[in-house]
Coordinates of C-alpha atoms in Angstrom, one line a residue:
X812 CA 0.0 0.0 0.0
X813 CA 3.1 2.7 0.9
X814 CA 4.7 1.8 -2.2
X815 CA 1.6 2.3 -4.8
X816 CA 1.1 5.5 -2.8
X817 CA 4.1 6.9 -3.7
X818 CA 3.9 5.7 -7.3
X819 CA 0.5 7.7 -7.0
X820 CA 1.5 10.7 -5.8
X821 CA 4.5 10.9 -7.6
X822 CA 2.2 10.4 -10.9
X823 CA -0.1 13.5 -10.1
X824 CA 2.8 15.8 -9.1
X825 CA 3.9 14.9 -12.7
X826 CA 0.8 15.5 -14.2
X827 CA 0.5 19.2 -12.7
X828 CA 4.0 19.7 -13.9
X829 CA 2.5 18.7 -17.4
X830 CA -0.4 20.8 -16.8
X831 CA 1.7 23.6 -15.7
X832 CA 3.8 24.0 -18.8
X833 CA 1.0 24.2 -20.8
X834 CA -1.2 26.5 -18.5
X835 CA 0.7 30.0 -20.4
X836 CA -0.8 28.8 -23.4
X837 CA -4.1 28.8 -21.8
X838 CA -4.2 31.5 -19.4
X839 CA -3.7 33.8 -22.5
X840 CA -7.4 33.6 -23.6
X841 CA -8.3 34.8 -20.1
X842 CA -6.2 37.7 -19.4
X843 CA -7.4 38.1 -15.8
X844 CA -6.5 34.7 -14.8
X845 CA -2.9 35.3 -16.9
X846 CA -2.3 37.7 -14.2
X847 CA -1.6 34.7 -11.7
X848 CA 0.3 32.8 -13.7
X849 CA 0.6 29.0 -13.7
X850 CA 2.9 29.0 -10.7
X851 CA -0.1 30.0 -8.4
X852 CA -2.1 27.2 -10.3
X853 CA 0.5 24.6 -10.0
X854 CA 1.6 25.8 -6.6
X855 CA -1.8 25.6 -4.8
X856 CA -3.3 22.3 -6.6
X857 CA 0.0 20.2 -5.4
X858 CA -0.6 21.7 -2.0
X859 CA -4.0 20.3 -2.2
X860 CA -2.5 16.7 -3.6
X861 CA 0.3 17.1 -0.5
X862 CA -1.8 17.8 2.0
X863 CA -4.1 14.9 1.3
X864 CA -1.2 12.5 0.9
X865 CA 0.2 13.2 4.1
X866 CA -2.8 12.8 5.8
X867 CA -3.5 9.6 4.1
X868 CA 0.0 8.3 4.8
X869 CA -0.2 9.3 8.9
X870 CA 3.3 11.3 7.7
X871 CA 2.1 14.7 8.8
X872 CA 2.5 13.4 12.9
X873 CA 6.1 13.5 12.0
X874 CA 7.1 15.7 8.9
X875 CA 7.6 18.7 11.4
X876 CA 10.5 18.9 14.8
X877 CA 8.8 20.5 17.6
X878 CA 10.3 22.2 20.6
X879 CA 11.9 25.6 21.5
X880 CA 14.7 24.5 19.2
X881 CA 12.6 24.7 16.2
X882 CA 12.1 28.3 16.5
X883 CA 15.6 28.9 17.9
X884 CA 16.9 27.2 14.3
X885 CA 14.4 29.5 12.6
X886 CA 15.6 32.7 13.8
X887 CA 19.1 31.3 13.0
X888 CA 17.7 30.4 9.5
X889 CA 16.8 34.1 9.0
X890 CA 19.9 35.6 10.5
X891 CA 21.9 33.5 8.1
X892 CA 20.3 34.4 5.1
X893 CA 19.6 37.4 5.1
X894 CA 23.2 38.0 6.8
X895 CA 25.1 36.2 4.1
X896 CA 23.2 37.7 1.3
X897 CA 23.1 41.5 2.7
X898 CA 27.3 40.6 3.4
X899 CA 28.3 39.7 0.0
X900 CA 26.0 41.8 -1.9
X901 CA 23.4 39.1 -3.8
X902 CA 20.2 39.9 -5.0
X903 CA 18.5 42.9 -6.4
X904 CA 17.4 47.1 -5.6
X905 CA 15.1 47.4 -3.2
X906 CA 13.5 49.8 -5.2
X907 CA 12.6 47.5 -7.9
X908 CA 9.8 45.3 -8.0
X909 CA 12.0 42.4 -9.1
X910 CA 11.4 38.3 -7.5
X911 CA 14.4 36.2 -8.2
X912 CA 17.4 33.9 -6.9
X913 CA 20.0 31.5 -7.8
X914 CA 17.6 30.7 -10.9
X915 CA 17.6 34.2 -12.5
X916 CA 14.9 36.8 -11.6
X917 CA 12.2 38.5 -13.0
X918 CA 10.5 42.5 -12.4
X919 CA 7.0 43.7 -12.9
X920 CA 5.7 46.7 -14.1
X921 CA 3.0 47.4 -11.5
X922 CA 2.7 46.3 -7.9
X923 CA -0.5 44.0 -8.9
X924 CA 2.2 41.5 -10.9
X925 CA 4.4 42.0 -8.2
X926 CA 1.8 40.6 -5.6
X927 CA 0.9 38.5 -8.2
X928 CA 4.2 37.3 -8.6
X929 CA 5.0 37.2 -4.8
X930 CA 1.8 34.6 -4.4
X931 CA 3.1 32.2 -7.0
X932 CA 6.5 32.5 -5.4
X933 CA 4.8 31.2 -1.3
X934 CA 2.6 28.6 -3.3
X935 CA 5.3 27.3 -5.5
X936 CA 7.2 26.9 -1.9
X937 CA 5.0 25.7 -0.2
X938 CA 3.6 22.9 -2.6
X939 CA 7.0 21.8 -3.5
X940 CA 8.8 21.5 0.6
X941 CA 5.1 19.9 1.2
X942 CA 5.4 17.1 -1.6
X943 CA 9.2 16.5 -1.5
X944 CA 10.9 16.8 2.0
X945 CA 7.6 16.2 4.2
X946 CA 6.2 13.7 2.2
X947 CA 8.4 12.0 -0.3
X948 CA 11.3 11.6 2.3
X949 CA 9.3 10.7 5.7
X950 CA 7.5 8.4 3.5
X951 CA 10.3 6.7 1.7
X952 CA 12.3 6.4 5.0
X953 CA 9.5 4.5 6.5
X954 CA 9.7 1.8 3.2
X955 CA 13.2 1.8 2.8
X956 CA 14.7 2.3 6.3
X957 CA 17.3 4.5 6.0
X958 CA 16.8 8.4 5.2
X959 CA 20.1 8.5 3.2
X960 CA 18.0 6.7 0.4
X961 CA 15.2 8.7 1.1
X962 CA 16.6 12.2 0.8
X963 CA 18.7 11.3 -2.3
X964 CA 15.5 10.2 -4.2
X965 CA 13.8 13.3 -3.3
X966 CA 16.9 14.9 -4.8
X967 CA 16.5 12.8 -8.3
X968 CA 12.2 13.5 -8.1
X969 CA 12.8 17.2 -7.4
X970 CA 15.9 17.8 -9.7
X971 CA 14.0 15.6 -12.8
X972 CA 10.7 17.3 -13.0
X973 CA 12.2 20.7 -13.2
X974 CA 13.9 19.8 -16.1
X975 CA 10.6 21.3 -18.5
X976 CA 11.5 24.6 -17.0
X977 CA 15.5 24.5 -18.2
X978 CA 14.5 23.7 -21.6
X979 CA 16.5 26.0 -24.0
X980 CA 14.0 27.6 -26.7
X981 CA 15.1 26.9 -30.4
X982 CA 16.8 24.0 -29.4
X983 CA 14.7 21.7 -27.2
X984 CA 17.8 21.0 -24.8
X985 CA 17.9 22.0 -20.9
X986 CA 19.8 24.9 -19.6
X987 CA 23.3 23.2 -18.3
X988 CA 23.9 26.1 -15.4
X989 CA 20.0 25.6 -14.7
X990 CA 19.9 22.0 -14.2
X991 CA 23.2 22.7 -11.5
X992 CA 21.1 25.0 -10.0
X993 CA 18.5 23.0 -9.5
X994 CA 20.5 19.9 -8.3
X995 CA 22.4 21.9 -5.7
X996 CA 19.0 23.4 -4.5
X997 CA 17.5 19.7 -4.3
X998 CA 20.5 18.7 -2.3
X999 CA 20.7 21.4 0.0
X1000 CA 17.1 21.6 0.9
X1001 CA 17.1 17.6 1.1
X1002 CA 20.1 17.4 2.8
X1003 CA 19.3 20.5 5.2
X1004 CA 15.5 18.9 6.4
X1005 CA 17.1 15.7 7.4
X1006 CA 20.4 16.4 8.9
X1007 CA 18.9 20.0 10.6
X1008 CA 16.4 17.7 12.3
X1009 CA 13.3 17.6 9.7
X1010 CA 12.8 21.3 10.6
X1011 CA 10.5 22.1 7.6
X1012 CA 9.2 25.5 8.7
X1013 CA 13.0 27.0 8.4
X1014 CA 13.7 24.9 5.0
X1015 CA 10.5 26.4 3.9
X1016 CA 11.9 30.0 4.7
X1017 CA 15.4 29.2 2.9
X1018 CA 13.7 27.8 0.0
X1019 CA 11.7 31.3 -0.3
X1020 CA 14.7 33.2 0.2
X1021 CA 16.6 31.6 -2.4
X1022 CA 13.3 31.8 -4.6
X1023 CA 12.9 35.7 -4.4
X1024 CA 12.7 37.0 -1.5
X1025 CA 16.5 37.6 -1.4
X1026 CA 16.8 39.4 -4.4
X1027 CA 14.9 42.1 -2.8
X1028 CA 18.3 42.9 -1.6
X1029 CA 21.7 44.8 -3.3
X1030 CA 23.0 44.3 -6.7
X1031 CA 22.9 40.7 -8.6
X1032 CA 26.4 39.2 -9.5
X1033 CA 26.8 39.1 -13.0
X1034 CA 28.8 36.4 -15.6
X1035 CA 27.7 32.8 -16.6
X1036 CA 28.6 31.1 -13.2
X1037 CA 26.3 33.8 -11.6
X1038 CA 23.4 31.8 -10.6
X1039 CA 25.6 29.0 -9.5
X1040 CA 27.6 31.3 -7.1
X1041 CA 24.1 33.1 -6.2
X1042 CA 22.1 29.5 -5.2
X1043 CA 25.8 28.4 -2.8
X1044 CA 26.0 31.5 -0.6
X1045 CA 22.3 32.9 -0.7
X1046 CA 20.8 28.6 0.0
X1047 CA 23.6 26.5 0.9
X1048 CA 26.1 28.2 3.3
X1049 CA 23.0 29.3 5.5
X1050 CA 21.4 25.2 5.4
X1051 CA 24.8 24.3 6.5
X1052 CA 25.1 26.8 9.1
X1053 CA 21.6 25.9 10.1
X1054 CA 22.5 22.3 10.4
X1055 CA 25.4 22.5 12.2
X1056 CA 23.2 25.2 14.3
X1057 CA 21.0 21.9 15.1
X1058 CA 23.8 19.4 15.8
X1059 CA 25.6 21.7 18.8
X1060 CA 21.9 22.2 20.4
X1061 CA 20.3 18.7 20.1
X1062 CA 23.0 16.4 18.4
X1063 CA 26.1 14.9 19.5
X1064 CA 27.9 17.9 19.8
X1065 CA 25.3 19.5 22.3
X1066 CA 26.2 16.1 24.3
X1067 CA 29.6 16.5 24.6
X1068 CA 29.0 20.7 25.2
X1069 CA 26.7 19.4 28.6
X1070 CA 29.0 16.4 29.9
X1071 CA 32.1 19.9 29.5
X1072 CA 30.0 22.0 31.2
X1073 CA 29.2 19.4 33.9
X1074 CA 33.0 18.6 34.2
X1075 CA 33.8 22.2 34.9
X1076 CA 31.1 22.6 37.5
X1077 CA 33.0 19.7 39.8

């Protein structure tokens, strides 16, 4: 039953992605819908499909960490994004109403697209930390047993129906330095949930960060490795700092830190 599950759900978050590709085409009959765009659509109707797979699998008791360390890690989350980005100058003007990240960005003539914009960006995140770290990896840890497996398949699920979006027009081939943006965002965010304690509510911001909501900040790096360079300080350096954040105050390094402190108090 867990296995055709996953075969399930995995089949209708492929069919959205389908859908999604082809929802520009169709949106453009209906200009107020346009407005949206297909992220909101895709973004909210594998929320739905998420939500009612982790329900059905039980996975939702667990997809979360609970405790005063989850909001500790989340205000460490925030520090270390916005610090790193605001430090090394990623990400965009302020005074532009621009939503981008490691994968490029794009601005909006009027603060409607820009809302417009920012709603596609929360239910693209949302829909996609839902489907692929709460469910796809809790799930797959409970059939295969070991998360290692688990978080590395999310990584090929994740990375492997992006690909429609790297496709290069004119030639029908996918964007090298997008799919390496991509793959390094899967295995950060992957990597991150499991190893910073399956706190989802932090990955969540990261992912978001990395998305857009960093480039509301400073000037964007510029040159062909740009993206690459963007995704690895403004995603990655603040998941490992988050993780490692997680493994002084509840792994075995917090462990060692008590039986110190202890030993000093003799």
């Amino acid at each position: 039953m867990r296995f055709l599950r996953i075969i399930s759900g995995i089949l209708l978050a492929s069919i959205l992605v389908l859908v999604a590709n082809l929802l520009p085409n169709l949106l453009e009959q209906r200009p107020p819908l346009a407005r949206l765009g297909p992220e909101t659509f895709y973004g909210l109707a594998l929320i739905m499909v998420s939500l009612g797979w982790l329900w059905w699998s039980g996975v939702w008791r667990t997809m979360q960490s609970r405790g005063r360390t989850v909001i500790v890690e989340l205000l460490v989350a925030v520090f270390l994004a916005v610090g790193v980005t605001a430090l090394l100058g990623l990400g965009l003007s302020p005074l532009d109403l621009c939503i981008g990240g490691g994968g490029g960005y794009t601005c909006y003539p009027d603060v409607f697209g820009f809302l417009a914009g920012v709603l596609g960006l929360v239910s693209i995140v949302l829909a996609e930390e839902l489907f692929f770290r709460a469910y796809i990896i809790n799930e797959l840890n409970q059939l295969l047993g070991w998360r290692g497996r688990a978080a590395l398949f999310s990584v090929c699920l994740f990375t492997l129906l992006h690909l429609p979006a790297l496709r290069v027009e004119g030639f029908g081939a996918v964007s090298a330095t997008g799919f390496f943006v991509v793959l390094t965002g899967a295995v950060t965010l992957s990597a991150s949930y499991w190893y910073g304690g399956r706190n989802l509510v932090a990955i969540m911001l990261l992912h978001g960060y990395w998305d857009g909501l960093g480039a509301l900040l400073l000037i964007p790096g510029i040159g062909l490795l740009s993206p690459v360079v963007t995704i690895v300080l403004q995603l990655s350096l603040p998941a490992a700092g988050l993780v490692l954040v997680h493994a002084f105050m509840v792994g075995p390094a917090s462990q060692v830190l008590r039986r110190l402190t202890i030993g000093s108090n003799l």
